[in-house]
Amino acid sequence: MNDVVSTQELCKAFGDHMAVDHVSMTIHQGDIYGLIGQNGAGKTTFMRMLCGLAAPTSGNMQLFGRKDLEAQRHKMGCTIENPALYPAMTAAENMEVYRRLLGIQDTNLVPQLLEFVGLHNVATKKAKDFSLGMKQRLMIAIALIGSPELLVLDEPMNGLDPFGIKEVRDLLLKLNREKHLTIVVSSHILDELSKIATRYGVIHNGKMVKEFSVEQLDADCRHSLRLAVSEPEKAAALLKQSYDPSMKQLPNGDILLYDHLEQGADIVHLMTSNHIAVNALVPQEQNLEEYFMSLIGGATA
């Protein structure tokens, strides 16, 4: 699998503040890579370095397997922070500005891209009259003008209503599947991100806490029984032997049992017959938001 982005110990300091702190990450070709972190975690600063809008303090980066970053950035499109549009210009005029700036001769490209992002019916409407969702789709269309292989989007769903969120989400899936774009997207709306991302990176206090695939997320967040008992060590040994070798004992002593979920009554009988009091037996499933909180809750500052 080809790596589109690879960083090693990438840092960005502003005075004494380390906004991005020795971040090593890998983005594979074809990924929709969800970058997750709280406000101030370092997501935008990292994306700015990725796009050449900020210089790293230290560390290394490769794009498309190469170190000639400026040349490789011609294969990228990005929207960082707020949509930067000319409000008095129409959608088509905004795109024409960028087409000419990039020196692209194909005059049919603008209407083609406006149709692709679902804005062909409002091509002559001024940007100041667009909804935020329409502005975001127009910015994505502008980012596509250079026919990029990698698209970097900073909070494209932020502030949108549910309909606007769905439009952007569907557009990103369409770009990934039909144009085979690799996409890096940050978002605070983790439930929506979980519907499109294939891999994730969690940043906390400027540091990369964990990278994981959607398959790893599903494995870690699969259905389980949470068991609270009077003698956790004894119960864990019994369950591991009789039911589930992959069971997990949490720091507070609770036990997560991933298999045999339908045998709750038998598990309670096993505990009580061994003189272990069962205080709770609760079926549960973590979502991405809960998983994220468990990761940063255990992260060191």
Short mmCIF file of C-alpha atoms in Angstrom, two decimals:
data_model
loop_
_atom_site.label_atom_id
_atom_site.label_comp_id
_atom_site.label_asym_id
_atom_site.label_seq_id
_atom_site.Cartn_x
_atom_site.Cartn_y
_atom_site.Cartn_z
CA MET A 1 0.00 0.00 0.00
CA ASN A 2 1.44 3.37 -1.03
CA ASP A 3 1.88 6.11 1.56
CA VAL A 4 0.51 9.50 0.48
CA VAL A 5 1.63 11.27 3.67
CA SER A 6 4.30 10.22 6.10
CA THR A 7 5.65 12.35 8.96
CA GLN A 8 8.37 11.57 11.47
CA GLU A 9 8.62 13.50 14.76
CA LEU A 10 7.04 16.60 13.18
CA CYS A 11 7.03 19.63 15.49
CA LYS A 12 5.75 23.19 15.38
CA ALA A 13 6.57 25.57 18.22
CA PHE A 14 5.22 29.06 18.82
CA GLY A 15 7.61 30.46 21.41
CA ASP A 16 7.49 28.10 24.37
CA HIS A 17 4.25 26.48 23.19
CA MET A 18 4.62 23.23 21.23
CA ALA A 19 1.47 23.23 19.06
CA VAL A 20 2.49 20.03 17.26
CA ASP A 21 4.71 17.82 19.36
CA HIS A 22 6.74 15.07 17.62
CA VAL A 23 3.84 13.77 15.52
CA SER A 24 4.54 10.69 13.42
CA MET A 25 1.68 9.58 11.20
CA THR A 26 0.98 7.71 7.97
CA ILE A 27 -1.85 8.23 5.48
CA HIS A 28 -2.29 5.51 2.87
CA GLN A 29 -3.48 5.96 -0.69
CA GLY A 30 -7.28 5.75 -0.77
CA ASP A 31 -7.76 6.61 2.91
CA ILE A 32 -10.40 8.91 4.25
CA TYR A 33 -8.30 9.85 7.26
CA GLY A 34 -10.19 11.39 10.16
CA LEU A 35 -8.07 13.72 12.26
CA ILE A 36 -9.62 14.01 15.73
CA GLY A 37 -8.77 16.35 18.57
CA GLN A 38 -10.18 19.03 20.84
CA ASN A 39 -9.92 22.74 20.04
CA GLY A 40 -6.27 23.71 20.37
CA ALA A 41 -5.06 20.11 20.05
CA GLY A 42 -2.91 20.96 17.02
CA LYS A 43 -5.06 19.69 14.15
CA THR A 44 -5.16 22.90 12.12
CA THR A 45 -1.47 23.62 12.70
CA PHE A 46 -0.62 20.13 11.49
CA MET A 47 -2.78 20.55 8.39
CA ARG A 48 -1.20 23.94 7.66
CA MET A 49 2.24 22.33 7.70
CA LEU A 50 0.95 19.55 5.47
CA CYS A 51 -0.26 22.11 2.93
CA GLY A 52 2.85 24.29 3.09
CA LEU A 53 1.11 27.16 4.89
CA ALA A 54 3.39 26.86 7.93
CA ALA A 55 6.97 25.67 8.27
CA PRO A 56 7.79 22.89 10.74
CA THR A 57 10.13 23.70 13.59
CA SER A 58 11.67 20.25 13.27
CA GLY A 59 10.94 16.76 11.99
CA ASN A 60 10.48 15.25 8.55
CA MET A 61 7.66 14.85 6.04
CA GLN A 62 7.22 12.95 2.80
CA LEU A 63 4.38 13.42 0.32
CA PHE A 64 3.65 10.65 -2.16
CA GLY A 65 6.84 8.97 -0.98
CA ARG A 66 9.07 11.91 -1.88
CA LYS A 67 10.84 14.71 -0.01
CA ASP A 68 10.51 17.41 -2.72
CA LEU A 69 7.49 18.80 -0.91
CA GLU A 70 6.82 21.88 -3.05
CA ALA A 71 6.64 19.80 -6.22
CA GLN A 72 4.42 17.19 -4.58
CA ARG A 73 2.02 19.82 -3.23
CA HIS A 74 0.85 20.42 -6.80
CA LYS A 75 -0.99 17.11 -6.32
CA MET A 76 -2.89 18.51 -3.31
CA GLY A 77 -6.02 20.57 -2.79
CA CYS A 78 -6.97 22.05 0.55
CA THR A 79 -9.40 24.20 2.48
CA ILE A 80 -8.06 25.37 5.84
CA GLU A 81 -10.22 27.20 8.40
CA ASN A 82 -13.03 29.43 7.03
CA PRO A 83 -14.14 29.40 3.35
CA ALA A 84 -12.18 32.14 1.52
CA LEU A 85 -14.48 33.36 -1.22
CA TYR A 86 -15.11 36.63 -3.05
CA PRO A 87 -18.61 37.42 -1.74
CA ALA A 88 -19.64 39.73 -4.62
CA MET A 89 -18.69 37.13 -7.25
CA THR A 90 -20.82 34.24 -8.41
CA ALA A 91 -19.88 30.62 -7.82
CA ALA A 92 -18.59 30.30 -11.38
CA GLU A 93 -16.64 33.57 -11.16
CA ASN A 94 -14.97 32.49 -7.91
CA MET A 95 -13.86 29.29 -9.58
CA GLU A 96 -12.67 31.12 -12.70
CA VAL A 97 -10.32 33.22 -10.56
CA TYR A 98 -8.62 30.12 -9.22
CA ARG A 99 -8.60 28.35 -12.59
CA ARG A 100 -6.72 31.25 -14.14
CA LEU A 101 -4.38 31.60 -11.18
CA LEU A 102 -3.43 27.96 -11.60
CA GLY A 103 -2.95 28.43 -15.34
CA ILE A 104 -5.43 25.70 -16.27
CA GLN A 105 -6.62 26.08 -19.87
CA ASP A 106 -9.68 23.82 -19.79
CA THR A 107 -12.65 26.24 -19.72
CA ASN A 108 -15.08 23.34 -19.31
CA LEU A 109 -13.59 22.43 -15.94
CA VAL A 110 -15.57 24.99 -13.91
CA PRO A 111 -19.07 23.87 -14.98
CA GLN A 112 -18.01 20.21 -14.67
CA LEU A 113 -16.84 20.67 -11.09
CA LEU A 114 -19.86 22.76 -10.12
CA GLU A 115 -22.08 19.94 -11.38
CA PHE A 116 -20.00 17.35 -9.51
CA VAL A 117 -20.46 19.16 -6.18
CA GLY A 118 -24.15 19.86 -6.84
CA LEU A 119 -23.91 23.62 -7.44
CA HIS A 120 -24.52 23.80 -11.19
CA ASN A 121 -28.01 25.22 -10.64
CA VAL A 122 -26.62 28.16 -8.64
CA ALA A 123 -23.51 28.89 -10.74
CA THR A 124 -24.67 32.48 -11.32
CA LYS A 125 -25.64 33.12 -7.70
CA LYS A 126 -23.32 35.37 -5.68
CA ALA A 127 -21.30 33.70 -2.95
CA LYS A 128 -22.58 36.16 -0.31
CA ASP A 129 -26.05 34.67 -0.79
CA PHE A 130 -24.88 31.08 -0.29
CA SER A 131 -25.62 29.05 2.81
CA LEU A 132 -22.59 27.87 4.77
CA GLY A 133 -23.05 24.37 3.37
CA MET A 134 -23.04 25.72 -0.20
CA LYS A 135 -19.90 27.75 0.57
CA GLN A 136 -18.18 24.64 1.86
CA ARG A 137 -19.06 22.70 -1.29
CA LEU A 138 -17.86 25.61 -3.44
CA MET A 139 -14.55 25.64 -1.57
CA ILE A 140 -14.21 21.91 -2.14
CA ALA A 141 -14.90 22.48 -5.84
CA ILE A 142 -12.14 25.13 -5.88
CA ALA A 143 -9.78 22.71 -4.16
CA LEU A 144 -10.47 20.22 -6.97
CA ILE A 145 -9.48 22.59 -9.79
CA GLY A 146 -5.91 21.31 -9.99
CA SER A 147 -7.10 17.66 -10.19
CA PRO A 148 -5.48 16.74 -6.86
CA GLU A 149 -4.75 13.26 -5.61
CA LEU A 150 -4.89 14.37 -1.96
CA LEU A 151 -7.57 16.60 -0.45
CA VAL A 152 -7.03 18.24 2.96
CA LEU A 153 -10.16 19.66 4.63
CA ASP A 154 -10.21 21.42 7.98
CA GLU A 155 -13.60 21.12 9.72
CA PRO A 156 -15.74 21.12 6.53
CA MET A 157 -18.86 20.18 8.54
CA ASN A 158 -18.41 22.78 11.28
CA GLY A 159 -21.51 24.96 11.79
CA LEU A 160 -23.64 23.14 9.23
CA ASP A 161 -27.22 22.03 9.75
CA PRO A 162 -27.99 18.29 9.41
CA PHE A 163 -28.88 18.66 5.71
CA GLY A 164 -25.64 20.52 4.99
CA ILE A 165 -23.63 17.93 6.92
CA LYS A 166 -25.16 15.13 4.84
CA GLU A 167 -24.37 16.98 1.60
CA VAL A 168 -20.70 17.39 2.53
CA ARG A 169 -20.48 13.83 3.84
CA ASP A 170 -21.96 12.39 0.64
CA LEU A 171 -19.66 14.57 -1.46
CA LEU A 172 -16.55 13.30 0.34
CA LEU A 173 -17.61 9.70 -0.15
CA LYS A 174 -18.27 10.42 -3.82
CA LEU A 175 -14.83 11.99 -4.26
CA ASN A 176 -13.15 9.04 -2.60
CA ARG A 177 -15.04 6.40 -4.56
CA GLU A 178 -15.40 8.01 -7.98
CA LYS A 179 -12.27 10.17 -8.22
CA HIS A 180 -10.18 7.88 -5.98
CA LEU A 181 -9.01 10.81 -3.86
CA THR A 182 -7.18 10.33 -0.61
CA ILE A 183 -8.83 12.69 1.90
CA VAL A 184 -7.65 14.07 5.23
CA VAL A 185 -10.55 15.59 7.15
CA SER A 186 -10.78 17.01 10.66
CA SER A 187 -14.13 17.29 12.39
CA HIS A 188 -15.68 17.81 15.82
CA ILE A 189 -18.77 15.89 14.68
CA LEU A 190 -17.43 12.44 15.47
CA ASP A 191 -20.66 10.61 14.72
CA GLU A 192 -20.58 11.95 11.15
CA LEU A 193 -16.85 11.30 10.81
CA SER A 194 -17.43 7.68 11.79
CA LYS A 195 -19.71 7.30 8.74
CA ILE A 196 -16.95 8.09 6.23
CA ALA A 197 -13.47 7.58 7.72
CA THR A 198 -11.41 4.48 6.98
CA ARG A 199 -8.54 5.43 9.31
CA TYR A 200 -8.15 7.83 12.23
CA GLY A 201 -5.50 9.78 14.09
CA VAL A 202 -6.16 11.20 17.55
CA ILE A 203 -4.17 14.31 18.53
CA HIS A 204 -4.15 15.59 22.11
CA ASN A 205 -2.04 18.50 23.40
CA GLY A 206 -0.11 18.45 20.12
CA LYS A 207 0.82 14.77 20.40
CA MET A 208 -0.38 11.82 18.34
CA VAL A 209 -2.15 9.59 20.85
CA LYS A 210 -3.12 6.79 18.51
CA GLU A 211 -3.68 5.89 14.85
CA PHE A 212 -6.15 3.14 14.04
CA SER A 213 -8.21 1.73 11.18
CA VAL A 214 -11.97 1.43 11.08
CA GLU A 215 -11.51 -2.32 11.53
CA GLN A 216 -9.50 -1.72 14.71
CA LEU A 217 -12.14 0.72 15.92
CA ASP A 218 -14.88 -1.84 15.33
CA ALA A 219 -12.88 -4.46 17.23
CA ASP A 220 -12.26 -2.14 20.18
CA CYS A 221 -15.85 -0.84 20.24
CA ARG A 222 -17.70 -4.09 19.57
CA HIS A 223 -20.65 -5.22 21.70
CA SER A 224 -19.72 -6.37 25.15
CA LEU A 225 -21.06 -7.20 28.57
CA ARG A 226 -19.72 -5.03 31.37
CA LEU A 227 -19.52 -6.99 34.58
CA ALA A 228 -19.01 -5.44 38.02
CA VAL A 229 -18.29 -7.98 40.75
CA SER A 230 -17.06 -8.21 44.34
CA GLU A 231 -13.87 -10.16 43.45
CA PRO A 232 -12.65 -8.97 40.02
CA GLU A 233 -9.42 -11.01 39.88
CA LYS A 234 -11.14 -14.27 40.74
CA ALA A 235 -14.01 -13.51 38.34
CA ALA A 236 -11.60 -12.65 35.50
CA ALA A 237 -9.77 -15.96 35.93
CA LEU A 238 -13.04 -17.90 35.84
CA LEU A 239 -14.36 -16.07 32.79
CA LYS A 240 -11.09 -16.40 30.90
CA GLN A 241 -11.08 -20.13 31.52
CA SER A 242 -14.76 -20.83 30.89
CA TYR A 243 -15.92 -18.23 28.37
CA ASP A 244 -13.77 -15.59 26.70
CA PRO A 245 -9.94 -15.56 26.56
CA SER A 246 -10.11 -12.08 24.97
CA MET A 247 -12.01 -10.55 27.90
CA LYS A 248 -10.59 -7.29 29.24
CA GLN A 249 -10.27 -6.15 32.85
CA LEU A 250 -10.58 -2.38 33.27
CA PRO A 251 -8.57 -0.27 35.74
CA ASN A 252 -11.58 0.03 38.06
CA GLY A 253 -11.93 -3.75 38.20
CA ASP A 254 -14.92 -4.04 35.86
CA ILE A 255 -14.71 -6.77 33.21
CA LEU A 256 -15.62 -6.52 29.53
CA LEU A 257 -16.76 -9.80 28.03
CA TYR A 258 -16.91 -9.72 24.23
CA ASP A 259 -18.25 -13.18 23.38
CA HIS A 260 -21.13 -15.24 24.77
CA LEU A 261 -23.24 -12.10 25.21
CA GLU A 262 -26.42 -14.13 25.18
CA GLN A 263 -25.28 -16.19 28.18
CA GLY A 264 -25.68 -13.51 30.83
CA ALA A 265 -27.73 -15.78 33.11
CA ASP A 266 -25.09 -18.54 32.93
CA ILE A 267 -22.35 -16.01 33.73
CA VAL A 268 -24.24 -14.79 36.79
CA HIS A 269 -24.70 -18.42 37.90
CA LEU A 270 -20.95 -19.05 37.49
CA MET A 271 -20.17 -16.05 39.66
CA THR A 272 -22.64 -16.80 42.44
CA SER A 273 -21.74 -20.49 42.55
CA ASN A 274 -18.16 -19.36 43.23
CA HIS A 275 -19.31 -16.96 45.97
CA ILE A 276 -18.72 -13.83 43.87
CA ALA A 277 -21.37 -11.11 44.18
CA VAL A 278 -22.53 -9.60 40.86
CA ASN A 279 -23.17 -5.89 41.29
CA ALA A 280 -23.95 -5.14 37.64
CA LEU A 281 -24.16 -6.89 34.27
CA VAL A 282 -24.74 -4.35 31.50
CA PRO A 283 -24.66 -4.81 27.71
CA GLN A 284 -22.87 -1.93 26.01
CA GLU A 285 -21.23 -0.69 22.81
CA GLN A 286 -18.79 2.22 22.60
CA ASN A 287 -19.18 4.76 19.78
CA LEU A 288 -16.35 6.83 18.29
CA GLU A 289 -16.99 9.74 20.67
CA GLU A 290 -16.77 7.52 23.75
CA TYR A 291 -13.67 5.81 22.37
CA PHE A 292 -12.05 9.19 21.68
CA MET A 293 -12.79 10.35 25.23
CA SER A 294 -11.30 7.16 26.66
CA LEU A 295 -8.13 7.76 24.62
CA ILE A 296 -7.57 11.39 25.59
CA GLY A 297 -8.65 10.66 29.16
CA GLY A 298 -5.67 8.36 29.39
CA ALA A 299 -3.33 10.64 27.43
CA THR A 300 -0.51 12.43 29.16
CA ALA A 301 -0.30 16.19 28.84
#
